[in-house]
Amino acid sequence: MRYFPLFHDLRDAACLVVGGNEAAARKVRLLQRTEARLHIVAPELNEELAALASAGEVEWHARRFRAKDLEDKSLVIAASGDERVDGRVSRLARARRLPVNLVDRPALSSFIVPGMVDRNPVTIAIGSGGSAPVLVRQLRERIEALLPARLGDLARFADRFRPAVKSVIPGEEGRRHFWSRFFRGPVAEAVLQGDDRRATDGMLTLVNSAPEGRDNQQGSVALVGVGPGDPDLLTFRALRLMQEADVVVHDRLISEGILDCVRRDAERIHVGKAKGAHSMSQDEINRLLVQQARAGKLVVRLKGGDPFIFGRGGEEQAYLQTHEIAVQVVPGITAATGCAATAGIPLTHRDMASAVTFATGYSREGLPDLDWQALAAARQTLVVYMGVSNGGEIAKRLMDKGLSAQTPIAVVEKGTLPEQRVLGSHLADLGDLLKREQVEGPAVLMIGSVAASAQNLTPAETPLALAV
């Protein structure tokens, strides 16, 4: 290891930047995150640095670099763009044993500036010794995506309670166990969600119960929508919770690609719900979630699409709240929007559809009792979930209420996944199309003029022209 990573305390330290161009401005932006006093030496400044100087945020010396500029400085950056000037800055700074950095010239620098992920006071530095700056940037972007925006708030929140925890929990090992549980528990999650009042109340309860030796850090449940199947469509919060989970409860609609994103040592419980083949009833799933949370575990309930759109998320949330289990809901991209995007179908369009309706095509009693007259209205898009088995009857009901038999339809099977199929036809053919193409699902039915916009159509055995 040539470069040893350190965090330099620049509070009230005088730092010198030589140069007034864009390269110098990038370094000034970084140094402004600290509490350093910034001095810039340059005959001219670009617009950004000139504005900072006018606002008094930096001290500008409008001239060329002089050796005496190094006096009383704690850190030096040379970014003038003139090799002779920057080289001289480096030689003089090294002679004074001052840490010096030349932009993009590690050989003449005594330190390099790493790629940084800033969640003040949490900071992550990434370096390659100057050998692969593009790789460093890509790693920084990946880490940025994984870390919650309020991670710094969580660190400051914990710091507020450190004295209290130290006073009531004897021994370093006991405190380490407390904080380990805290950072993966519901109180920390409340901080990350910006709910400081709930977090503070929860933390006071944890600290006050600690002297009695009660380990009452009850777990929590997250109802996480994972979208229609493509792991790239996961939200940042969904991915973070999947990586933190102790227990993951999932059903058959969760793709292997999604499950590959789950923390490897998390317990996985397959509840296997499918039409006509429920391996675990909804009541059993509800009790399972409560049981696991009361055991102090972070439980993630994975749901295809969005938990609150035909995902029974509302039922599970109500049950958990009734049993005083902390629960959060993480929205996901629902099948309608995900499948429409991959099929090139705009769900609303100024010239064709001014409304969109989501409906379910299945219930335990068969076809749901829906307002078919309203669903058959013109200038709207109807998206039917779980409608494969009743597709023919759905089409009949809509036509009976006046919707044209030539209304364009599209069936998107296994949307967003590599095996996706997009089938197009018209309403009168819907039932036959589903049988002819042996559509099994998961699939969504899109009915309305916008369905004629479907792209990447899968070749059908009997091609049918779409009526527009």
Tab-separated table of C-alpha atoms in Angstrom, residues 15-426:
chain	number	residue	atom	x	y	z
A	15	CYS	CA	-5.539	25.872	3.091
A	16	LEU	CA	-4.038	27.211	-0.122
A	17	VAL	CA	-5.317	26.611	-3.648
A	18	VAL	CA	-3.127	27.895	-6.467
A	19	GLY	CA	-5.199	28.509	-9.598
A	20	GLY	CA	-8.515	30.032	-10.591
A	21	ASN	CA	-9.795	27.621	-13.251
A	22	GLU	CA	-12.360	24.787	-13.227
A	23	ALA	CA	-9.836	22.292	-11.807
A	24	ALA	CA	-9.183	24.637	-8.894
A	25	ALA	CA	-12.929	25.151	-8.422
A	26	ARG	CA	-13.475	21.386	-8.082
A	27	LYS	CA	-10.950	21.240	-5.245
A	28	VAL	CA	-12.446	24.300	-3.582
A	29	ARG	CA	-15.879	22.639	-3.635
A	30	LEU	CA	-14.442	19.694	-1.712
A	31	LEU	CA	-12.589	21.852	0.807
A	32	GLN	CA	-15.707	23.924	1.427
A	33	ARG	CA	-17.285	20.853	3.028
A	34	THR	CA	-14.737	21.225	5.833
A	35	GLU	CA	-14.277	24.043	8.337
A	36	ALA	CA	-11.026	25.192	6.731
A	37	ARG	CA	-10.132	28.789	5.856
A	38	LEU	CA	-9.559	28.869	2.121
A	39	HIS	CA	-7.017	31.051	0.306
A	40	ILE	CA	-6.839	31.220	-3.488
A	41	VAL	CA	-3.841	32.633	-5.327
A	42	ALA	CA	-4.445	33.366	-9.014
A	43	PRO	CA	-4.334	36.389	-11.346
A	44	GLU	CA	-7.906	35.648	-12.457
A	45	LEU	CA	-10.830	33.559	-11.241
A	46	ASN	CA	-13.541	31.766	-13.133
A	47	GLU	CA	-17.146	32.794	-12.532
A	48	GLU	CA	-17.793	30.262	-9.734
A	49	LEU	CA	-14.692	31.169	-7.711
A	50	ALA	CA	-15.230	34.894	-8.288
A	51	ALA	CA	-18.694	34.572	-6.764
A	52	LEU	CA	-17.260	32.809	-3.717
A	53	ALA	CA	-14.634	35.515	-3.306
A	54	SER	CA	-17.264	38.261	-3.576
A	55	ALA	CA	-19.356	36.500	-0.919
A	56	GLY	CA	-16.344	36.317	1.405
A	57	GLU	CA	-16.346	32.516	1.457
A	58	VAL	CA	-12.738	32.393	0.212
A	59	GLU	CA	-9.876	34.866	0.414
A	60	TRP	CA	-8.554	35.748	-3.037
A	61	HIS	CA	-5.007	37.006	-3.649
A	62	ALA	CA	-5.176	38.412	-7.180
A	63	ARG	CA	-1.615	37.765	-8.325
A	64	ARG	CA	0.851	35.032	-9.188
A	65	PHE	CA	2.041	32.479	-6.639
A	66	ARG	CA	4.834	33.512	-4.241
A	67	ALA	CA	6.828	31.331	-1.852
A	68	LYS	CA	5.555	33.283	1.139
A	69	ASP	CA	1.999	32.125	0.287
A	70	LEU	CA	2.945	28.822	1.925
A	71	GLU	CA	3.500	30.407	5.328
A	72	ASP	CA	1.118	29.178	8.046
A	73	LYS	CA	-0.683	26.843	5.640
A	74	SER	CA	-1.766	23.337	6.608
A	75	LEU	CA	-2.504	21.980	3.130
A	76	VAL	CA	-1.686	23.025	-0.426
A	77	ILE	CA	-3.299	22.241	-3.782
A	78	ALA	CA	-1.729	23.317	-7.076
A	79	ALA	CA	-4.237	23.575	-9.903
A	80	SER	CA	-3.088	26.471	-12.050
A	81	GLY	CA	-2.718	24.344	-15.173
A	82	ASP	CA	0.794	25.770	-15.721
A	83	GLU	CA	3.338	22.956	-15.265
A	84	ARG	CA	6.113	25.342	-14.214
A	85	VAL	CA	3.972	27.077	-11.596
A	86	ASP	CA	2.503	23.849	-10.208
A	87	GLY	CA	5.924	22.183	-10.176
A	88	ARG	CA	7.359	25.071	-8.195
A	89	VAL	CA	4.494	24.921	-5.704
A	90	SER	CA	5.174	21.210	-5.241
A	91	ARG	CA	8.930	21.654	-4.657
A	92	LEU	CA	8.538	24.471	-2.169
A	93	ALA	CA	5.715	22.766	-0.277
A	94	ARG	CA	7.634	19.489	-0.011
A	95	ALA	CA	10.668	21.355	1.266
A	96	ARG	CA	8.501	22.713	4.070
A	97	ARG	CA	6.975	19.244	4.628
A	98	LEU	CA	3.542	20.565	3.758
A	99	PRO	CA	1.004	18.109	2.290
A	100	VAL	CA	0.634	19.092	-1.362
A	101	ASN	CA	-1.496	17.824	-4.235
A	102	LEU	CA	-1.085	18.557	-7.934
A	103	VAL	CA	-4.235	17.912	-9.933
A	104	ASP	CA	-3.836	14.765	-12.059
A	105	ARG	CA	-0.101	14.550	-11.262
A	106	PRO	CA	0.308	12.015	-8.435
A	107	ALA	CA	4.071	11.709	-8.992
A	108	LEU	CA	4.521	15.318	-7.828
A	109	SER	CA	2.002	15.058	-5.003
A	110	SER	CA	2.569	14.023	-1.399
A	111	PHE	CA	-1.115	13.076	-1.120
A	112	ILE	CA	-3.960	12.334	-3.495
A	113	VAL	CA	-7.614	13.344	-3.154
A	114	PRO	CA	-9.796	10.207	-3.079
A	115	GLY	CA	-13.243	9.763	-4.466
A	116	MET	CA	-15.619	10.598	-1.629
A	117	VAL	CA	-19.103	9.605	-0.542
A	118	ASP	CA	-20.258	12.299	1.850
A	119	ARG	CA	-22.955	11.601	4.407
A	120	ASN	CA	-21.590	14.022	6.969
A	121	PRO	CA	-20.317	13.026	9.498
A	122	VAL	CA	-20.003	9.648	7.743
A	123	THR	CA	-17.439	9.839	4.963
A	124	ILE	CA	-16.209	7.055	2.690
A	125	ALA	CA	-12.992	7.599	0.730
A	126	ILE	CA	-12.073	5.518	-2.324
A	127	GLY	CA	-8.664	5.564	-3.968
A	128	SER	CA	-6.707	3.727	-6.646
A	129	GLY	CA	-3.342	5.385	-6.079
A	130	GLY	CA	-4.076	7.549	-9.091
A	131	SER	CA	-4.014	4.552	-11.431
A	132	ALA	CA	-7.719	4.268	-12.286
A	133	PRO	CA	-9.716	7.461	-11.597
A	134	VAL	CA	-12.634	6.341	-13.789
A	135	LEU	CA	-12.948	3.117	-11.777
A	136	VAL	CA	-12.914	5.137	-8.556
A	137	ARG	CA	-15.734	7.319	-9.898
A	138	GLN	CA	-17.812	4.275	-10.836
A	139	LEU	CA	-17.284	2.710	-7.390
A	140	ARG	CA	-18.286	5.965	-5.743
A	141	GLU	CA	-21.486	6.060	-7.782
A	142	ARG	CA	-22.354	2.502	-6.753
A	143	ILE	CA	-21.754	3.200	-3.077
A	144	GLU	CA	-23.744	6.446	-3.302
A	145	ALA	CA	-26.681	4.447	-4.625
A	146	LEU	CA	-26.551	1.974	-1.744
A	147	LEU	CA	-26.306	4.399	1.172
A	148	PRO	CA	-29.439	6.114	2.523
A	149	ALA	CA	-29.555	9.877	2.174
A	150	ARG	CA	-30.056	10.361	5.938
A	151	LEU	CA	-27.130	8.201	7.036
A	152	GLY	CA	-25.433	11.261	8.514
A	153	ASP	CA	-28.575	12.039	10.505
A	154	LEU	CA	-28.418	8.525	11.936
A	155	ALA	CA	-24.803	8.984	13.039
A	156	ARG	CA	-25.644	12.293	14.724
A	157	PHE	CA	-28.725	10.779	16.362
A	158	ALA	CA	-26.639	7.947	17.842
A	159	ASP	CA	-24.042	10.439	19.062
A	160	ARG	CA	-26.747	12.302	21.005
A	161	PHE	CA	-27.481	9.192	23.033
A	162	ARG	CA	-23.947	7.853	23.497
A	163	PRO	CA	-23.529	9.363	26.994
A	164	ALA	CA	-26.903	7.967	28.124
A	165	VAL	CA	-26.130	4.487	26.779
A	166	LYS	CA	-22.697	4.538	28.396
A	167	SER	CA	-24.197	5.496	31.742
A	168	VAL	CA	-26.777	2.678	31.844
A	169	ILE	CA	-25.016	-0.214	30.079
A	170	PRO	CA	-21.858	-1.399	31.836
A	171	GLY	CA	-18.994	-2.827	29.847
A	172	GLU	CA	-17.813	-2.285	26.299
A	173	GLU	CA	-19.198	-5.614	25.105
A	174	GLY	CA	-22.711	-4.813	26.321
A	175	ARG	CA	-22.662	-1.422	24.637
A	176	ARG	CA	-21.356	-2.940	21.404
A	177	HIS	CA	-24.256	-5.389	21.416
A	178	PHE	CA	-26.729	-2.555	22.069
A	179	TRP	CA	-25.461	-0.429	19.182
A	180	SER	CA	-25.258	-3.391	16.835
A	181	ARG	CA	-28.943	-4.111	17.429
A	182	PHE	CA	-29.836	-0.425	17.326
A	183	PHE	CA	-28.388	0.270	13.878
A	184	ARG	CA	-30.407	-2.594	12.393
A	185	GLY	CA	-33.593	-1.964	14.336
A	186	PRO	CA	-36.804	0.054	13.926
A	187	VAL	CA	-35.510	3.116	15.786
A	188	ALA	CA	-32.660	3.549	13.318
A	189	GLU	CA	-35.086	2.989	10.461
A	190	ALA	CA	-37.312	5.762	11.828
A	191	VAL	CA	-34.323	8.125	11.719
A	192	LEU	CA	-33.597	7.152	8.114
A	193	GLN	CA	-37.230	7.888	7.249
A	194	GLY	CA	-36.956	11.347	8.800
A	195	ASP	CA	-39.342	10.593	11.684
A	196	ASP	CA	-37.277	12.092	14.517
A	197	ARG	CA	-40.140	12.124	17.027
A	198	ARG	CA	-40.839	8.403	16.668
A	199	ALA	CA	-37.106	7.680	16.721
A	200	THR	CA	-36.549	9.719	19.886
A	201	ASP	CA	-39.478	8.090	21.699
A	202	GLY	CA	-38.241	4.649	20.683
A	203	MET	CA	-34.676	5.393	21.751
A	204	LEU	CA	-35.771	6.663	25.159
A	205	THR	CA	-37.680	3.415	25.664
A	206	LEU	CA	-34.604	1.354	24.735
A	207	VAL	CA	-32.262	3.304	27.004
A	208	ASN	CA	-34.645	3.396	29.979
A	209	SER	CA	-35.256	-0.348	29.844
A	210	ALA	CA	-31.558	-1.227	29.572
A	211	PRO	CA	-30.796	-1.092	33.346
A	212	GLU	CA	-33.450	-3.752	33.956
A	213	GLY	CA	-31.584	-6.096	31.666
A	214	ARG	CA	-34.551	-6.480	29.336
A	215	ASP	CA	-33.660	-7.076	25.708
A	216	ASN	CA	-36.840	-5.570	24.356
A	217	GLN	CA	-35.545	-4.426	20.993
A	218	GLN	CA	-38.464	-5.821	19.105
A	219	GLY	CA	-37.930	-6.284	15.407
A	220	SER	CA	-39.858	-4.717	12.573
A	221	VAL	CA	-41.384	-5.564	9.216
A	222	ALA	CA	-40.846	-3.885	5.868
A	223	LEU	CA	-43.370	-4.528	3.107
A	224	VAL	CA	-41.100	-4.078	0.108
A	225	GLY	CA	-42.278	-3.736	-3.476
A	226	VAL	CA	-39.683	-5.170	-5.841
A	227	GLY	CA	-41.278	-4.201	-9.139
A	228	PRO	CA	-42.265	-6.509	-11.997
A	229	GLY	CA	-39.082	-8.594	-11.895
A	230	ASP	CA	-36.066	-6.761	-13.301
A	231	PRO	CA	-33.564	-6.168	-10.439
A	232	ASP	CA	-32.499	-2.905	-12.080
A	233	LEU	CA	-35.954	-1.503	-11.228
A	234	LEU	CA	-35.485	-1.910	-7.468
A	235	THR	CA	-35.540	1.293	-5.439
A	236	PHE	CA	-32.508	2.226	-3.355
A	237	ARG	CA	-34.481	1.724	-0.132
A	238	ALA	CA	-35.696	-1.709	-1.239
A	239	LEU	CA	-32.160	-2.840	-1.989
A	240	ARG	CA	-30.838	-1.508	1.312
A	241	LEU	CA	-33.480	-3.304	3.365
A	242	MET	CA	-32.929	-6.535	1.421
A	243	GLN	CA	-29.250	-6.309	2.307
A	244	GLU	CA	-30.028	-5.722	6.001
A	245	ALA	CA	-32.814	-8.276	6.475
A	246	ASP	CA	-32.597	-11.115	8.991
A	247	VAL	CA	-35.615	-12.867	7.462
A	248	VAL	CA	-37.072	-12.562	3.957
A	249	VAL	CA	-40.628	-13.759	3.283
A	250	HIS	CA	-41.436	-14.132	-0.412
A	251	ASP	CA	-43.799	-15.820	-2.842
A	252	ARG	CA	-43.546	-17.335	-6.304
A	253	LEU	CA	-43.716	-14.027	-8.189
A	254	ILE	CA	-40.300	-12.980	-6.901
A	255	SER	CA	-37.697	-13.676	-9.583
A	256	GLU	CA	-34.343	-15.320	-8.929
A	257	GLY	CA	-32.645	-12.094	-9.988
A	258	ILE	CA	-34.427	-10.259	-7.181
A	259	LEU	CA	-33.613	-12.942	-4.604
A	260	ASP	CA	-29.951	-12.747	-5.600
A	261	CYS	CA	-29.963	-9.204	-4.188
A	262	VAL	CA	-30.959	-10.427	-0.704
A	263	ARG	CA	-28.329	-10.673	2.011
A	264	ARG	CA	-26.810	-14.112	1.617
A	265	ASP	CA	-27.089	-15.246	5.235
A	266	ALA	CA	-30.688	-14.055	5.659
A	267	GLU	CA	-33.274	-16.732	6.384
A	268	ARG	CA	-35.604	-17.139	3.404
A	269	ILE	CA	-39.180	-18.304	3.879
A	270	HIS	CA	-41.137	-19.183	0.752
A	271	VAL	CA	-44.862	-18.793	1.280
A	272	GLY	CA	-45.646	-19.834	-2.288
A	273	LYS	CA	-49.005	-18.205	-2.884
A	274	ALA	CA	-50.426	-18.984	-6.312
A	275	LYS	CA	-53.909	-19.163	-7.769
A	276	GLY	CA	-55.486	-22.420	-6.650
A	277	ALA	CA	-52.345	-23.583	-4.828
A	278	HIS	CA	-51.793	-21.660	-1.602
A	279	SER	CA	-49.014	-23.280	0.384
A	280	MET	CA	-49.626	-20.757	3.195
A	281	SER	CA	-52.823	-18.832	3.836
A	282	GLN	CA	-52.848	-15.070	4.314
A	283	ASP	CA	-53.683	-15.502	7.996
A	284	GLU	CA	-50.678	-17.798	8.386
A	285	ILE	CA	-48.443	-15.263	6.641
A	286	ASN	CA	-49.691	-12.503	8.944
A	287	ARG	CA	-48.919	-14.584	12.036
A	288	LEU	CA	-45.509	-15.496	10.645
A	289	LEU	CA	-44.571	-11.839	10.197
A	290	VAL	CA	-45.573	-11.015	13.783
A	291	GLN	CA	-43.735	-14.048	15.168
A	292	GLN	CA	-40.489	-13.195	13.416
A	293	ALA	CA	-40.645	-9.515	14.383
A	294	ARG	CA	-41.296	-10.349	18.029
A	295	ALA	CA	-38.157	-12.485	17.935
A	296	GLY	CA	-36.243	-9.238	17.366
A	297	LYS	CA	-35.637	-9.713	13.648
A	298	LEU	CA	-35.763	-7.326	10.748
A	299	VAL	CA	-38.318	-8.969	8.477
A	300	VAL	CA	-38.609	-8.042	4.822
A	301	ARG	CA	-41.788	-9.132	3.075
A	302	LEU	CA	-41.033	-9.064	-0.642
A	303	LYS	CA	-43.964	-8.323	-2.923
A	304	GLY	CA	-44.006	-8.243	-6.702
A	305	GLY	CA	-44.831	-4.821	-8.087
A	306	ASP	CA	-46.116	-2.483	-5.396
A	307	PRO	CA	-47.381	-3.699	-1.975
A	308	PHE	CA	-50.474	-1.513	-2.133
A	309	ILE	CA	-51.613	-2.449	-5.648
A	310	PHE	CA	-53.224	-5.889	-5.542
A	311	GLY	CA	-50.487	-7.038	-3.184
A	312	ARG	CA	-52.469	-7.337	0.073
A	313	GLY	CA	-50.064	-4.872	1.611
A	314	GLY	CA	-52.925	-3.035	3.279
A	315	GLU	CA	-54.121	-6.204	5.013
A	316	GLU	CA	-50.661	-7.059	6.292
A	317	GLN	CA	-49.978	-3.508	7.429
A	318	ALA	CA	-53.244	-3.377	9.406
A	319	TYR	CA	-52.562	-6.756	11.049
A	320	LEU	CA	-49.027	-5.735	12.063
A	321	GLN	CA	-50.194	-2.412	13.459
A	322	THR	CA	-52.938	-4.152	15.447
A	323	HIS	CA	-50.223	-6.302	17.044
A	324	GLU	CA	-48.017	-3.233	17.699
A	325	ILE	CA	-45.290	-4.250	15.266
A	326	ALA	CA	-43.346	-1.432	13.617
A	327	VAL	CA	-44.023	-1.616	9.884
A	328	GLN	CA	-42.930	0.417	6.893
A	329	VAL	CA	-44.019	0.209	3.274
A	330	VAL	CA	-41.532	0.589	0.447
A	331	PRO	CA	-43.297	1.323	-2.837
A	332	GLY	CA	-42.275	-0.506	-5.989
A	333	ILE	CA	-42.843	-0.101	-9.698
A	334	THR	CA	-46.194	-1.739	-10.289
A	335	ALA	CA	-46.626	-4.209	-13.159
A	336	ALA	CA	-48.782	-1.799	-15.140
A	337	THR	CA	-46.132	0.908	-15.406
A	338	GLY	CA	-43.189	-1.490	-15.678
A	339	CYS	CA	-44.756	-3.617	-18.409
A	340	ALA	CA	-46.118	-0.611	-20.264
A	341	ALA	CA	-42.652	0.940	-20.375
A	342	THR	CA	-40.940	-2.173	-21.714
A	343	ALA	CA	-43.714	-2.665	-24.276
A	344	GLY	CA	-43.589	0.967	-25.389
A	345	ILE	CA	-47.219	1.622	-24.409
A	346	PRO	CA	-48.067	5.043	-22.923
A	347	LEU	CA	-50.794	4.424	-20.365
A	348	THR	CA	-52.097	7.934	-20.923
A	349	HIS	CA	-51.873	9.922	-24.136
A	350	ARG	CA	-53.247	13.355	-24.932
A	351	ASP	CA	-54.897	12.126	-28.120
A	352	MET	CA	-56.141	8.718	-26.936
A	353	ALA	CA	-56.462	8.261	-23.160
A	354	SER	CA	-56.992	10.848	-20.449
A	355	ALA	CA	-57.356	8.296	-17.641
A	356	VAL	CA	-55.991	4.909	-16.619
A	357	THR	CA	-57.721	2.319	-14.432
A	358	PHE	CA	-56.164	-0.665	-12.671
A	359	ALA	CA	-58.475	-3.621	-12.072
A	360	THR	CA	-58.080	-7.207	-10.949
A	361	GLY	CA	-59.417	-9.986	-13.125
A	362	TYR	CA	-59.512	-12.658	-10.450
A	363	SER	CA	-61.079	-13.319	-7.083
A	364	ARG	CA	-61.679	-16.472	-5.081
A	365	GLU	CA	-65.225	-16.512	-6.447
A	366	GLY	CA	-64.022	-16.178	-10.045
A	367	LEU	CA	-64.510	-12.981	-12.046
A	368	PRO	CA	-64.788	-9.995	-9.657
A	369	ASP	CA	-67.974	-7.960	-9.465
A	370	LEU	CA	-66.700	-4.783	-11.137
A	371	ASP	CA	-68.411	-1.723	-12.567
A	372	TRP	CA	-68.125	-2.908	-16.155
A	373	GLN	CA	-70.005	0.103	-17.495
A	374	ALA	CA	-67.366	2.438	-16.047
A	375	LEU	CA	-64.542	0.207	-17.266
A	376	ALA	CA	-65.923	0.306	-20.807
A	377	ALA	CA	-65.813	4.114	-20.974
A	378	ALA	CA	-64.067	5.719	-23.922
A	379	ARG	CA	-60.705	7.546	-23.849
A	380	GLN	CA	-59.215	5.567	-21.037
A	381	THR	CA	-56.739	2.723	-20.614
A	382	LEU	CA	-57.789	-0.335	-18.667
A	383	VAL	CA	-55.015	-2.480	-17.150
A	384	VAL	CA	-56.159	-5.824	-15.793
A	385	TYR	CA	-54.011	-7.729	-13.315
A	386	MET	CA	-54.433	-11.498	-12.876
A	387	GLY	CA	-56.817	-11.645	-15.796
A	388	VAL	CA	-55.360	-14.477	-17.883
A	389	SER	CA	-57.790	-17.178	-16.753
A	390	ASN	CA	-60.822	-14.903	-17.255
A	391	GLY	CA	-59.653	-12.975	-20.315
A	392	GLY	CA	-62.462	-14.127	-22.595
A	393	GLU	CA	-65.168	-13.271	-20.084
A	394	ILE	CA	-63.558	-9.882	-19.369
A	395	ALA	CA	-63.713	-9.042	-23.070
A	396	LYS	CA	-67.357	-10.160	-23.272
A	397	ARG	CA	-68.409	-8.026	-20.304
A	398	LEU	CA	-66.709	-4.957	-21.770
A	399	MET	CA	-68.249	-5.475	-25.211
A	400	ASP	CA	-71.669	-5.998	-23.631
A	401	LYS	CA	-71.303	-2.531	-22.097
A	402	GLY	CA	-70.493	-0.923	-25.419
A	403	LEU	CA	-66.717	-1.116	-25.803
A	404	SER	CA	-65.877	-1.787	-29.448
A	405	ALA	CA	-64.814	-5.319	-30.357
A	406	GLN	CA	-62.016	-3.734	-32.405
A	407	THR	CA	-60.506	-1.933	-29.395
A	408	PRO	CA	-56.733	-2.581	-29.412
A	409	ILE	CA	-55.389	-4.831	-26.661
A	410	ALA	CA	-51.910	-5.913	-25.614
A	411	VAL	CA	-50.873	-8.766	-23.344
A	412	VAL	CA	-47.504	-8.406	-21.648
A	413	GLU	CA	-46.318	-11.696	-20.157
A	414	LYS	CA	-43.360	-11.787	-17.738
A	415	GLY	CA	-42.793	-8.106	-18.318
A	416	THR	CA	-39.280	-6.628	-17.845
A	417	LEU	CA	-37.747	-10.119	-17.697
A	418	PRO	CA	-35.586	-11.656	-20.472
A	419	GLU	CA	-38.430	-14.028	-21.409
A	420	GLN	CA	-40.951	-11.185	-21.799
A	421	ARG	CA	-43.616	-11.575	-24.513
A	422	VAL	CA	-45.760	-8.766	-25.928
A	423	LEU	CA	-48.850	-9.957	-27.801
A	424	GLY	CA	-51.150	-7.593	-29.678
A	425	SER	CA	-54.653	-7.983	-31.059
A	426	HIS	CA	-58.178	-6.577	-30.571
